[in-house]
PDB file of C-alpha atoms and ligand atoms in Angstrom:
ATOM      1  CA  UNK A   1     116.900  84.116 181.524  1.00  0.00           C
ATOM      2  CA  UNK A   2     120.543  82.996 181.873  1.00  0.00           C
ATOM      3  CA  UNK A   3     121.388  81.439 178.488  1.00  0.00           C
ATOM      4  CA  UNK A   4     124.749  80.119 179.666  1.00  0.00           C
ATOM      5  CA  UNK A   5     123.249  78.072 182.494  1.00  0.00           C
ATOM      6  CA  UNK A   6     123.193  74.374 181.628  1.00  0.00           C
ATOM      7  CA  UNK A   7     119.968  73.834 183.559  1.00  0.00           C
ATOM      8  CA  UNK A   8     118.196  76.740 181.845  1.00  0.00           C
ATOM      9  CA  UNK A   9     119.332  75.526 178.432  1.00  0.00           C
ATOM     10  CA  UNK A  10     118.297  71.929 179.082  1.00  0.00           C
ATOM     11  CA  UNK A  11     114.894  73.049 180.320  1.00  0.00           C
ATOM     12  CA  UNK A  12     114.426  75.347 177.313  1.00  0.00           C
ATOM     13  CA  UNK A  13     115.456  72.718 174.771  1.00  0.00           C
ATOM     14  CA  UNK A  14     113.331  69.997 176.390  1.00  0.00           C
ATOM     15  CA  UNK A  15     110.251  72.209 176.577  1.00  0.00           C
ATOM     16  CA  UNK A  16     110.567  72.967 172.867  1.00  0.00           C
ATOM     17  CA  UNK A  17     111.516  69.400 171.874  1.00  0.00           C
ATOM     18  CA  UNK A  18     114.712  70.662 170.222  1.00  0.00           C
ATOM     19  CA  UNK A  19     117.477  68.265 169.200  1.00  0.00           C
ATOM     20  CA  UNK A  20     120.964  69.373 168.147  1.00  0.00           C
ATOM     21  CA  UNK A  21     122.009  68.996 164.536  1.00  0.00           C
ATOM     22  CA  UNK A  22     125.634  67.940 164.232  1.00  0.00           C
ATOM     23  CA  UNK A  23     125.642  68.639 160.492  1.00  0.00           C
ATOM     24  CA  UNK A  24     124.646  72.291 161.148  1.00  0.00           C
ATOM     25  CA  UNK A  25     127.535  72.704 163.589  1.00  0.00           C
ATOM     26  CA  UNK A  26     125.200  73.283 166.523  1.00  0.00           C
ATOM     27  CA  UNK A  27     127.445  73.662 169.561  1.00  0.00           C
ATOM     28  CA  UNK A  28     125.958  76.345 171.772  1.00  0.00           C
ATOM     29  CA  UNK A  29     128.061  78.505 174.090  1.00  0.00           C
ATOM     30  CA  UNK A  30     127.678  77.897 177.820  1.00  0.00           C
ATOM     31  CA  UNK A  31     130.787  79.718 179.060  1.00  0.00           C
ATOM     32  CA  UNK A  32     129.582  83.110 180.358  1.00  0.00           C
ATOM     33  CA  UNK A  33     133.004  84.742 180.028  1.00  0.00           C
ATOM     34  CA  UNK A  34     133.196  84.357 176.223  1.00  0.00           C
ATOM     35  CA  UNK A  35     130.465  86.613 174.762  1.00  0.00           C
ATOM     36  CA  UNK A  36     131.469  89.781 176.643  1.00  0.00           C
ATOM     37  CA  UNK A  37     134.988  89.469 175.182  1.00  0.00           C
ATOM     38  CA  UNK A  38     133.612  89.233 171.626  1.00  0.00           C
ATOM     39  CA  UNK A  39     131.447  92.342 171.831  1.00  0.00           C
ATOM     40  CA  UNK A  40     132.296  95.784 170.497  1.00  0.00           C
ATOM     41  CA  UNK A  41     133.085  98.258 173.274  1.00  0.00           C
ATOM     42  CA  UNK A  42     129.836  99.532 174.753  1.00  0.00           C
ATOM     43  CA  UNK A  43     129.595 103.197 173.815  1.00  0.00           C
ATOM     44  CA  UNK A  44     127.061 105.459 175.489  1.00  0.00           C
ATOM     45  CA  UNK A  45     125.112 105.839 172.293  1.00  0.00           C
ATOM     46  CA  UNK A  46     124.926 102.234 171.064  1.00  0.00           C
ATOM     47  CA  UNK A  47     125.798 103.377 167.566  1.00  0.00           C
ATOM     48  CA  UNK A  48     127.097 100.105 166.181  1.00  0.00           C
ATOM     49  CA  UNK A  49     124.983  97.775 164.041  1.00  0.00           C
ATOM     50  CA  UNK A  50     125.717  94.057 164.280  1.00  0.00           C
ATOM     51  CA  UNK A  51     125.444  91.215 161.800  1.00  0.00           C
ATOM     52  CA  UNK A  52     125.456  87.714 163.297  1.00  0.00           C
ATOM     53  CA  UNK A  53     125.521  84.288 161.654  1.00  0.00           C
ATOM     54  CA  UNK A  54     123.836  81.441 163.510  1.00  0.00           C
ATOM     55  CA  UNK A  55     121.761  82.538 166.511  1.00  0.00           C
ATOM     56  CA  UNK A  56     121.397  79.135 168.155  1.00  0.00           C
ATOM     57  CA  UNK A  57     119.321  79.864 171.258  1.00  0.00           C
ATOM     58  CA  UNK A  58     120.429  83.501 171.135  1.00  0.00           C
ATOM     59  CA  UNK A  59     123.216  83.643 173.722  1.00  0.00           C
ATOM     60  CA  UNK A  60     125.489  85.949 171.694  1.00  0.00           C
ATOM     61  CA  UNK A  61     122.553  87.666 169.966  1.00  0.00           C
ATOM     62  CA  UNK A  62     121.195  88.800 173.333  1.00  0.00           C
ATOM     63  CA  UNK A  63     124.557  90.210 174.415  1.00  0.00           C
ATOM     64  CA  UNK A  64     124.967  92.029 171.089  1.00  0.00           C
ATOM     65  CA  UNK A  65     121.494  93.484 171.495  1.00  0.00           C
ATOM     66  CA  UNK A  66     122.592  95.093 174.784  1.00  0.00           C
ATOM     67  CA  UNK A  67     125.413  97.110 173.219  1.00  0.00           C
ATOM     68  CA  UNK A  68     124.317  97.567 169.591  1.00  0.00           C
ATOM     69  CA  UNK A  69     121.624  99.691 168.038  1.00  0.00           C
ATOM     70  CA  UNK A  70     120.370  96.841 165.877  1.00  0.00           C
ATOM     71  CA  UNK A  71     121.276  93.156 165.437  1.00  0.00           C
ATOM     72  CA  UNK A  72     120.468  91.221 162.288  1.00  0.00           C
ATOM     73  CA  UNK A  73     121.132  87.507 162.507  1.00  0.00           C
ATOM     74  CA  UNK A  74     120.907  84.875 159.771  1.00  0.00           C
ATOM     75  CA  UNK A  75     119.885  81.441 161.096  1.00  0.00           C
ATOM     76  CA  UNK A  76     119.199  78.386 158.939  1.00  0.00           C
ATOM     77  CA  UNK A  77     117.389  76.143 161.429  1.00  0.00           C
ATOM     78  CA  UNK A  78     113.736  77.162 161.704  1.00  0.00           C
ATOM     79  CA  UNK A  79     113.131  74.683 164.528  1.00  0.00           C
ATOM     80  CA  UNK A  80     114.879  77.321 166.681  1.00  0.00           C
ATOM     81  CA  UNK A  81     112.125  79.853 165.991  1.00  0.00           C
ATOM     82  CA  UNK A  82     109.911  79.199 169.050  1.00  0.00           C
ATOM     83  CA  UNK A  83     112.998  79.128 171.278  1.00  0.00           C
ATOM     84  CA  UNK A  84     114.303  82.448 169.928  1.00  0.00           C
ATOM     85  CA  UNK A  85     110.813  83.970 170.217  1.00  0.00           C
ATOM     86  CA  UNK A  86     111.089  83.206 173.925  1.00  0.00           C
ATOM     87  CA  UNK A  87     114.757  84.046 174.592  1.00  0.00           C
ATOM     88  CA  UNK A  88     114.797  87.259 172.551  1.00  0.00           C
ATOM     89  CA  UNK A  89     111.338  88.466 173.581  1.00  0.00           C
ATOM     90  CA  UNK A  90     112.904  91.426 175.417  1.00  0.00           C
ATOM     91  CA  UNK A  91     115.192  92.391 172.504  1.00  0.00           C
ATOM     92  CA  UNK A  92     113.166  94.553 170.108  1.00  0.00           C
ATOM     93  CA  UNK A  93     116.336  95.596 168.268  1.00  0.00           C
ATOM     94  CA  UNK A  94     117.021  92.019 167.024  1.00  0.00           C
ATOM     95  CA  UNK A  95     115.821  90.706 163.679  1.00  0.00           C
ATOM     96  CA  UNK A  96     116.302  87.067 162.694  1.00  0.00           C
ATOM     97  CA  UNK A  97     116.529  86.355 158.983  1.00  0.00           C
ATOM     98  CA  UNK A  98     115.730  82.712 158.277  1.00  0.00           C
ATOM     99  CA  UNK A  99     117.998  81.323 155.588  1.00  0.00           C
ATOM    100  CA  UNK A 100     121.337  79.895 154.555  1.00  0.00           C
ATOM    101  CA  UNK A 101     124.239  82.343 154.894  1.00  0.00           C
ATOM    102  CA  UNK A 102     125.841  80.777 151.801  1.00  0.00           C
ATOM    103  CA  UNK A 103     122.759  81.331 149.651  1.00  0.00           C
ATOM    104  CA  UNK A 104     121.252  84.652 150.694  1.00  0.00           C
ATOM    105  CA  UNK A 105     121.940  87.770 148.671  1.00  0.00           C
ATOM    106  CA  UNK A 106     124.034  89.485 151.339  1.00  0.00           C
ATOM    107  CA  UNK A 107     124.586  92.720 149.436  1.00  0.00           C
ATOM    108  CA  UNK A 108     120.815  93.159 149.154  1.00  0.00           C
ATOM    109  CA  UNK A 109     120.313  92.110 152.779  1.00  0.00           C
ATOM    110  CA  UNK A 110     122.761  94.765 153.977  1.00  0.00           C
ATOM    111  CA  UNK A 111     121.034  97.438 151.900  1.00  0.00           C
ATOM    112  CA  UNK A 112     117.628  96.437 153.303  1.00  0.00           C
ATOM    113  CA  UNK A 113     118.595  95.974 156.949  1.00  0.00           C
ATOM    114  CA  UNK A 114     121.369  98.490 157.603  1.00  0.00           C
ATOM    115  CA  UNK A 115     121.380 102.132 156.791  1.00  0.00           C
ATOM    116  CA  UNK A 116     124.427 102.496 154.554  1.00  0.00           C
ATOM    117  CA  UNK A 117     125.929 105.269 156.623  1.00  0.00           C
ATOM    118  CA  UNK A 118     126.140 103.133 159.732  1.00  0.00           C
ATOM    119  CA  UNK A 119     129.056 101.151 161.051  1.00  0.00           C
ATOM    120  CA  UNK A 120     128.318  97.422 160.848  1.00  0.00           C
ATOM    121  CA  UNK A 121     130.334  94.785 162.615  1.00  0.00           C
ATOM    122  CA  UNK A 122     130.025  91.035 162.145  1.00  0.00           C
ATOM    123  CA  UNK A 123     130.144  88.978 165.328  1.00  0.00           C
ATOM    124  CA  UNK A 124     129.450  85.235 165.347  1.00  0.00           C
ATOM    125  CA  UNK A 125     130.184  81.825 166.714  1.00  0.00           C
ATOM    126  CA  UNK A 126     130.455  80.271 163.268  1.00  0.00           C
ATOM    127  CA  UNK A 127     129.229  76.819 162.247  1.00  0.00           C
ATOM    128  CA  UNK A 128     132.649  75.235 161.644  1.00  0.00           C
ATOM    129  CA  UNK A 129     131.719  73.282 158.521  1.00  0.00           C
ATOM    130  CA  UNK A 130     131.602  76.561 156.557  1.00  0.00           C
ATOM    131  CA  UNK A 131     134.150  78.726 158.398  1.00  0.00           C
ATOM    132  CA  UNK A 132     136.407  79.695 155.489  1.00  0.00           C
ATOM    133  CA  UNK A 133     133.652  79.975 152.835  1.00  0.00           C
ATOM    134  CA  UNK A 134     131.637  82.291 155.102  1.00  0.00           C
ATOM    135  CA  UNK A 135     134.626  84.489 155.939  1.00  0.00           C
ATOM    136  CA  UNK A 136     135.658  84.656 152.282  1.00  0.00           C
ATOM    137  CA  UNK A 137     132.101  85.558 151.242  1.00  0.00           C
ATOM    138  CA  UNK A 138     131.944  88.393 153.747  1.00  0.00           C
ATOM    139  CA  UNK A 139     135.297  89.733 152.551  1.00  0.00           C
ATOM    140  CA  UNK A 140     135.060  89.127 148.799  1.00  0.00           C
ATOM    141  CA  UNK A 141     131.630  90.694 148.486  1.00  0.00           C
ATOM    142  CA  UNK A 142     133.054  93.826 150.064  1.00  0.00           C
ATOM    143  CA  UNK A 143     130.114  94.163 152.386  1.00  0.00           C
ATOM    144  CA  UNK A 144     130.247  97.406 154.357  1.00  0.00           C
ATOM    145  CA  UNK A 145     131.747  95.749 157.422  1.00  0.00           C
ATOM    146  CA  UNK A 146     134.237  97.452 159.735  1.00  0.00           C
ATOM    147  CA  UNK A 147     135.303  94.243 161.442  1.00  0.00           C
ATOM    148  CA  UNK A 148     134.552  90.527 161.635  1.00  0.00           C
ATOM    149  CA  UNK A 149     134.894  88.927 165.078  1.00  0.00           C
ATOM    150  CA  UNK A 150     134.305  85.210 164.879  1.00  0.00           C
ATOM    151  CA  UNK A 151     134.772  82.037 166.867  1.00  0.00           C
ATOM    152  CA  UNK A 152     136.418  79.353 164.732  1.00  0.00           C
ATOM    153  CA  UNK A 153     138.195  76.063 165.274  1.00  0.00           C
ATOM    154  CA  UNK A 154     141.605  76.699 166.886  1.00  0.00           C
ATOM    155  CA  UNK A 155     143.560  75.291 163.931  1.00  0.00           C
ATOM    156  CA  UNK A 156     141.511  77.432 161.527  1.00  0.00           C
ATOM    157  CA  UNK A 157     142.354  80.502 163.623  1.00  0.00           C
ATOM    158  CA  UNK A 158     146.069  79.813 163.199  1.00  0.00           C
ATOM    159  CA  UNK A 159     145.671  79.373 159.446  1.00  0.00           C
ATOM    160  CA  UNK A 160     143.412  82.430 158.987  1.00  0.00           C
ATOM    161  CA  UNK A 161     145.726  84.722 160.943  1.00  0.00           C
ATOM    162  CA  UNK A 162     149.052  83.366 159.653  1.00  0.00           C
ATOM    163  CA  UNK A 163     151.130  86.087 158.015  1.00  0.00           C
ATOM    164  CA  UNK A 164     151.988  85.181 154.407  1.00  0.00           C
ATOM    165  CA  UNK A 165     155.599  84.056 154.253  1.00  0.00           C
ATOM    166  CA  UNK A 166     155.291  81.764 157.290  1.00  0.00           C
ATOM    167  CA  UNK A 167     154.817  77.990 157.550  1.00  0.00           C
ATOM    168  CA  UNK A 168     151.161  78.118 158.713  1.00  0.00           C
ATOM    169  CA  UNK A 169     150.111  80.255 155.774  1.00  0.00           C
ATOM    170  CA  UNK A 170     147.754  78.950 153.093  1.00  0.00           C
ATOM    171  CA  UNK A 171     145.803  80.478 150.228  1.00  0.00           C
ATOM    172  CA  UNK A 172     143.078  81.566 152.668  1.00  0.00           C
ATOM    173  CA  UNK A 173     145.671  83.397 154.840  1.00  0.00           C
ATOM    174  CA  UNK A 174     146.810  85.409 151.820  1.00  0.00           C
ATOM    175  CA  UNK A 175     143.200  86.269 150.984  1.00  0.00           C
ATOM    176  CA  UNK A 176     142.346  87.239 154.566  1.00  0.00           C
ATOM    177  CA  UNK A 177     145.461  89.430 154.779  1.00  0.00           C
ATOM    178  CA  UNK A 178     144.622  91.042 151.448  1.00  0.00           C
ATOM    179  CA  UNK A 179     141.174  92.130 152.615  1.00  0.00           C
ATOM    180  CA  UNK A 180     141.815  92.699 156.313  1.00  0.00           C
ATOM    181  CA  UNK A 181     144.202  92.902 159.263  1.00  0.00           C
ATOM    182  CA  UNK A 182     143.631  89.650 161.187  1.00  0.00           C
ATOM    183  CA  UNK A 183     144.315  89.110 164.868  1.00  0.00           C
ATOM    184  CA  UNK A 184     143.786  86.133 167.159  1.00  0.00           C
ATOM    185  CA  UNK A 185     142.060  87.363 170.327  1.00  0.00           C
ATOM    186  CA  UNK A 186     141.758  84.374 172.701  1.00  0.00           C
ATOM    187  CA  UNK A 187     141.327  80.600 172.934  1.00  0.00           C
ATOM    188  CA  UNK A 188     138.087  78.898 173.982  1.00  0.00           C
ATOM    189  CA  UNK A 189     138.132  75.355 175.348  1.00  0.00           C
ATOM    190  CA  UNK A 190     135.814  72.651 174.011  1.00  0.00           C
ATOM    191  CA  UNK A 191     134.112  72.480 177.442  1.00  0.00           C
ATOM    192  CA  UNK A 192     132.624  75.920 176.773  1.00  0.00           C
ATOM    193  CA  UNK A 193     129.893  74.440 174.566  1.00  0.00           C
ATOM    194  CA  UNK A 194     126.915  72.136 174.709  1.00  0.00           C
ATOM    195  CA  UNK A 195     127.309  69.588 173.244  1.00  0.00           C
ATOM    196  CA  UNK A 196     131.064  69.698 173.641  1.00  0.00           C
ATOM    197  CA  UNK A 197     132.828  69.479 170.233  1.00  0.00           C
ATOM    198  CA  UNK A 198     135.945  67.355 169.621  1.00  0.00           C
ATOM    199  CA  UNK A 199     138.084  70.431 169.015  1.00  0.00           C
ATOM    200  CA  UNK A 200     139.115  73.603 170.801  1.00  0.00           C
ATOM    201  CA  UNK A 201     138.195  77.008 169.444  1.00  0.00           C
ATOM    202  CA  UNK A 202     139.558  80.519 169.227  1.00  0.00           C
ATOM    203  CA  UNK A 203     138.125  83.954 168.570  1.00  0.00           C
ATOM    204  CA  UNK A 204     139.723  86.054 165.856  1.00  0.00           C
ATOM    205  CA  UNK A 205     139.071  89.579 164.678  1.00  0.00           C
ATOM    206  CA  UNK A 206     139.546  90.801 161.129  1.00  0.00           C
ATOM    207  CA  UNK A 207     139.704  94.580 160.784  1.00  0.00           C
ATOM    208  CA  UNK A 208     138.461  95.025 157.242  1.00  0.00           C
ATOM    209  CA  UNK A 209     140.453  97.301 154.937  1.00  0.00           C
ATOM    210  CA  UNK A 210     138.216  99.992 153.544  1.00  0.00           C
ATOM    211  CA  UNK A 211     140.372 100.785 150.521  1.00  0.00           C
ATOM    212  CA  UNK A 212     140.581  98.514 147.487  1.00  0.00           C
ATOM    213  CA  UNK A 213     144.151  97.913 146.268  1.00  0.00           C
ATOM    214  CA  UNK A 214     144.955  99.474 142.924  1.00  0.00           C
ATOM    215  CA  UNK A 215     147.880  97.258 142.014  1.00  0.00           C
ATOM    216  CA  UNK A 216     145.761  94.198 141.138  1.00  0.00           C
ATOM    217  CA  UNK A 217     143.842  94.505 137.884  1.00  0.00           C
ATOM    218  CA  UNK A 218     141.815  91.328 138.312  1.00  0.00           C
ATOM    219  CA  UNK A 219     141.355  89.941 141.833  1.00  0.00           C
ATOM    220  CA  UNK A 220     139.831  86.673 140.568  1.00  0.00           C
ATOM    221  CA  UNK A 221     142.950  85.948 138.497  1.00  0.00           C
ATOM    222  CA  UNK A 222     145.209  86.964 141.397  1.00  0.00           C
ATOM    223  CA  UNK A 223     143.497  84.526 143.767  1.00  0.00           C
ATOM    224  CA  UNK A 224     143.547  81.780 141.125  1.00  0.00           C
ATOM    225  CA  UNK A 225     147.314  82.201 141.046  1.00  0.00           C
ATOM    226  CA  UNK A 226     147.540  82.140 144.855  1.00  0.00           C
ATOM    227  CA  UNK A 227     145.391  78.988 145.094  1.00  0.00           C
ATOM    228  CA  UNK A 228     147.453  77.284 142.392  1.00  0.00           C
ATOM    229  CA  UNK A 229     150.673  78.236 144.191  1.00  0.00           C
ATOM    230  CA  UNK A 230     149.411  76.599 147.417  1.00  0.00           C
ATOM    231  CA  UNK A 231     147.977  73.542 145.670  1.00  0.00           C
ATOM    232  CA  UNK A 232     151.389  71.928 146.148  1.00  0.00           C
ATOM    233  CA  UNK A 233     152.541  73.987 149.108  1.00  0.00           C
ATOM    234  CA  UNK A 234     155.796  72.149 149.826  1.00  0.00           C
ATOM    235  CA  UNK A 235     156.834  72.172 146.156  1.00  0.00           C
ATOM    236  CA  UNK A 236     158.392  74.909 144.083  1.00  0.00           C
ATOM    237  CA  UNK A 237     156.086  77.542 142.616  1.00  0.00           C
ATOM    238  CA  UNK A 238     157.209  77.300 139.016  1.00  0.00           C
ATOM    239  CA  UNK A 239     155.088  74.329 137.905  1.00  0.00           C
ATOM    240  CA  UNK A 240     151.702  75.253 139.450  1.00  0.00           C
ATOM    241  CA  UNK A 241     152.047  78.919 138.490  1.00  0.00           C
ATOM    242  CA  UNK A 242     153.004  77.950 134.956  1.00  0.00           C
ATOM    243  CA  UNK A 243     149.961  75.649 134.723  1.00  0.00           C
ATOM    244  CA  UNK A 244     147.550  78.205 136.220  1.00  0.00           C
ATOM    245  CA  UNK A 245     148.779  81.113 134.107  1.00  0.00           C
ATOM    246  CA  UNK A 246     149.289  79.075 130.934  1.00  0.00           C
ATOM    247  CA  UNK A 247     152.768  80.640 130.709  1.00  0.00           C
ATOM    248  CA  UNK A 248     155.885  78.629 129.866  1.00  0.00           C
ATOM    249  CA  UNK A 249     157.979  77.624 132.873  1.00  0.00           C
ATOM    250  CA  UNK A 250     160.839  79.801 131.624  1.00  0.00           C
ATOM    251  CA  UNK A 251     158.546  82.846 131.668  1.00  0.00           C
ATOM    252  CA  UNK A 252     157.515  82.091 135.256  1.00  0.00           C
ATOM    253  CA  UNK A 253     161.160  81.681 136.255  1.00  0.00           C
ATOM    254  CA  UNK A 254     161.892  85.035 134.643  1.00  0.00           C
ATOM    255  CA  UNK A 255     158.980  86.587 136.539  1.00  0.00           C
ATOM    256  CA  UNK A 256     160.261  85.183 139.830  1.00  0.00           C
ATOM    257  CA  UNK A 257     163.730  86.555 139.096  1.00  0.00           C
ATOM    258  CA  UNK A 258     162.276  89.937 138.089  1.00  0.00           C
ATOM    259  CA  UNK A 259     160.581  90.060 141.499  1.00  0.00           C
ATOM    260  CA  UNK A 260     163.824  89.295 143.295  1.00  0.00           C
ATOM    261  CA  UNK A 261     162.592  85.811 144.237  1.00  0.00           C
ATOM    262  CA  UNK A 262     164.487  82.522 144.015  1.00  0.00           C
ATOM    263  CA  UNK A 263     163.330  80.329 141.128  1.00  0.00           C
ATOM    264  CA  UNK A 264     163.088  77.544 143.730  1.00  0.00           C
ATOM    265  CA  UNK A 265     160.675  79.603 145.887  1.00  0.00           C
ATOM    266  CA  UNK A 266     157.670  77.847 147.490  1.00  0.00           C
ATOM    267  CA  UNK A 267     154.268  79.407 148.147  1.00  0.00           C
ATOM    268  CA  UNK A 268     154.652  79.524 151.922  1.00  0.00           C
ATOM    269  CA  UNK A 269     157.802  81.664 151.560  1.00  0.00           C
ATOM    270  CA  UNK A 270     156.094  84.572 149.791  1.00  0.00           C
ATOM    271  CA  UNK A 271     154.705  87.627 151.525  1.00  0.00           C
ATOM    272  CA  UNK A 272     151.485  89.253 150.272  1.00  0.00           C
ATOM    273  CA  UNK A 273     153.501  91.969 148.494  1.00  0.00           C
ATOM    274  CA  UNK A 274     155.639  89.318 146.802  1.00  0.00           C
ATOM    275  CA  UNK A 275     152.506  87.484 145.596  1.00  0.00           C
ATOM    276  CA  UNK A 276     151.205  90.751 144.179  1.00  0.00           C
ATOM    277  CA  UNK A 277     154.525  91.472 142.455  1.00  0.00           C
ATOM    278  CA  UNK A 278     154.584  87.963 141.026  1.00  0.00           C
ATOM    279  CA  UNK A 279     151.008  88.279 139.758  1.00  0.00           C
ATOM    280  CA  UNK A 280     151.888  91.556 138.046  1.00  0.00           C
ATOM    281  CA  UNK A 281     155.087  90.142 136.588  1.00  0.00           C
ATOM    282  CA  UNK A 282     153.272  87.079 135.230  1.00  0.00           C
ATOM    283  CA  UNK A 283     150.060  88.694 134.013  1.00  0.00           C
ATOM    284  CA  UNK A 284     150.462  92.416 133.702  1.00  0.00           C
ATOM    285  CA  UNK A 285     152.835  92.787 130.788  1.00  0.00           C
ATOM    286  CA  UNK A 286     156.353  92.438 132.073  1.00  0.00           C
ATOM    287  CA  UNK A 287     158.245  92.984 128.834  1.00  0.00           C
ATOM    288  CA  UNK A 288     160.841  90.300 129.468  1.00  0.00           C
ATOM    289  CA  UNK A 289     158.130  87.681 129.974  1.00  0.00           C
ATOM    290  CA  UNK A 290     156.306  88.820 126.849  1.00  0.00           C
ATOM    291  CA  UNK A 291     159.393  88.315 124.773  1.00  0.00           C
ATOM    292  CA  UNK A 292     159.648  84.765 126.130  1.00  0.00           C
ATOM    293  CA  UNK A 293     156.054  83.855 125.218  1.00  0.00           C
TER     294      UNK A 293
HETATM  295  N1  SAM B   1     125.457  81.725 168.354  1.00  0.00           N
HETATM  296  C1  SAM B   1     125.086  80.502 169.025  1.00  0.00           C
HETATM  297  C2  SAM B   1     126.017  80.242 170.185  1.00  0.00           C
HETATM  298  O1  SAM B   1     127.073  80.869 170.250  1.00  0.00           O
HETATM  299  O2  SAM B   1     125.684  79.425 171.036  1.00  0.00           O
HETATM  300  C3  SAM B   1     125.076  79.305 168.081  1.00  0.00           C
HETATM  301  C4  SAM B   1     126.387  78.995 167.424  1.00  0.00           C
HETATM  302  S1  SAM B   1     126.411  77.405 166.631  1.00  0.00           S
HETATM  303  C5  SAM B   1     128.157  77.088 166.649  1.00  0.00           C
HETATM  304  C6  SAM B   1     126.154  77.752 164.915  1.00  0.00           C
HETATM  305  C7  SAM B   1     124.768  78.197 164.503  1.00  0.00           C
HETATM  306  O3  SAM B   1     124.774  78.423 163.084  1.00  0.00           O
HETATM  307  C8  SAM B   1     123.663  77.184 164.739  1.00  0.00           C
HETATM  308  O4  SAM B   1     122.568  77.814 165.355  1.00  0.00           O
HETATM  309  C9  SAM B   1     123.278  76.661 163.347  1.00  0.00           C
HETATM  310  O5  SAM B   1     121.918  76.280 163.238  1.00  0.00           O
HETATM  311  C10 SAM B   1     123.595  77.886 162.493  1.00  0.00           C
HETATM  312  N2  SAM B   1     123.904  77.558 161.088  1.00  0.00           N
HETATM  313  C11 SAM B   1     124.497  76.460 160.605  1.00  0.00           C
HETATM  314  N3  SAM B   1     124.637  76.516 159.280  1.00  0.00           N
HETATM  315  C12 SAM B   1     124.135  77.712 158.888  1.00  0.00           C
HETATM  316  C13 SAM B   1     123.971  78.372 157.636  1.00  0.00           C
HETATM  317  N4  SAM B   1     124.397  77.787 156.501  1.00  0.00           N
HETATM  318  N5  SAM B   1     123.394  79.585 157.606  1.00  0.00           N
HETATM  319  C14 SAM B   1     122.957  80.178 158.750  1.00  0.00           C
HETATM  320  N6  SAM B   1     123.078  79.606 159.972  1.00  0.00           N
HETATM  321  C15 SAM B   1     123.662  78.395 160.042  1.00  0.00           C
END
């Protein structure tokens, strides 16, 4: 069954009385050139395990099943069950887990579904209403993922891949860069989906860093500082960092100076290393700051 053929899809959806849910971000891929470019390279031994979010009618799931040893996909919409039973009937290596990706215990799921010694990749055409929360969950929970290849809204791709220290960077870009090496792979036009969304898309790949950084004592506090810094992105850092850290403004200015940064610096001007230095200067016992407190 050709799951990128409009006629096949229409027939399938009509036969099963399926109607698209806009609120679940249901825009299904119909461009046959997209899935092959999202897949891991097909090795002779099919050693890779895949984790997908949102099966839809199974267009990407089916392609993953061809090149991966096992595919586990979380899908929230159980009205898709009879459709997926039909479209994935010839894919014994696919398992659909019915549930909400934001609510499931993913650590437990990975333990149950993937042998811990195996390489797992995430590959998905994400529902756009939860793009950043999903990506951050996958990264923050330190799931044993080698890479995350996802289709996102084009503007989100720019933001997620923006190097810290550039204009497009936001708090999420710093977080993504902290946990992974992001790369935009290719654009996908809105006409590649049924129904066609109002926005264009892009596929990005995050190569997840396996090592945890040792120069951040408390990641939650670090990211609170980063989010505060970007809460007023065009303004100087001193005020939001002072408020978030409960340190006097003079202490924050001293921390900026100790890091070799201008006291007028703005969040979008700082690289990841500079954010880490600033966090350590503000929170981790810089003696000059202590004496100012
Ligand atoms: N992979 C299919 C494709 O490429 O055509 C479908 C992609 S569609 C953009 C997103 C899918 O995610 C839909 O099937 C939708 O039902 C599912 N979805 C939406 N919210 C979800 C959630 N919170 N947890 C799991 N799946 C979700």
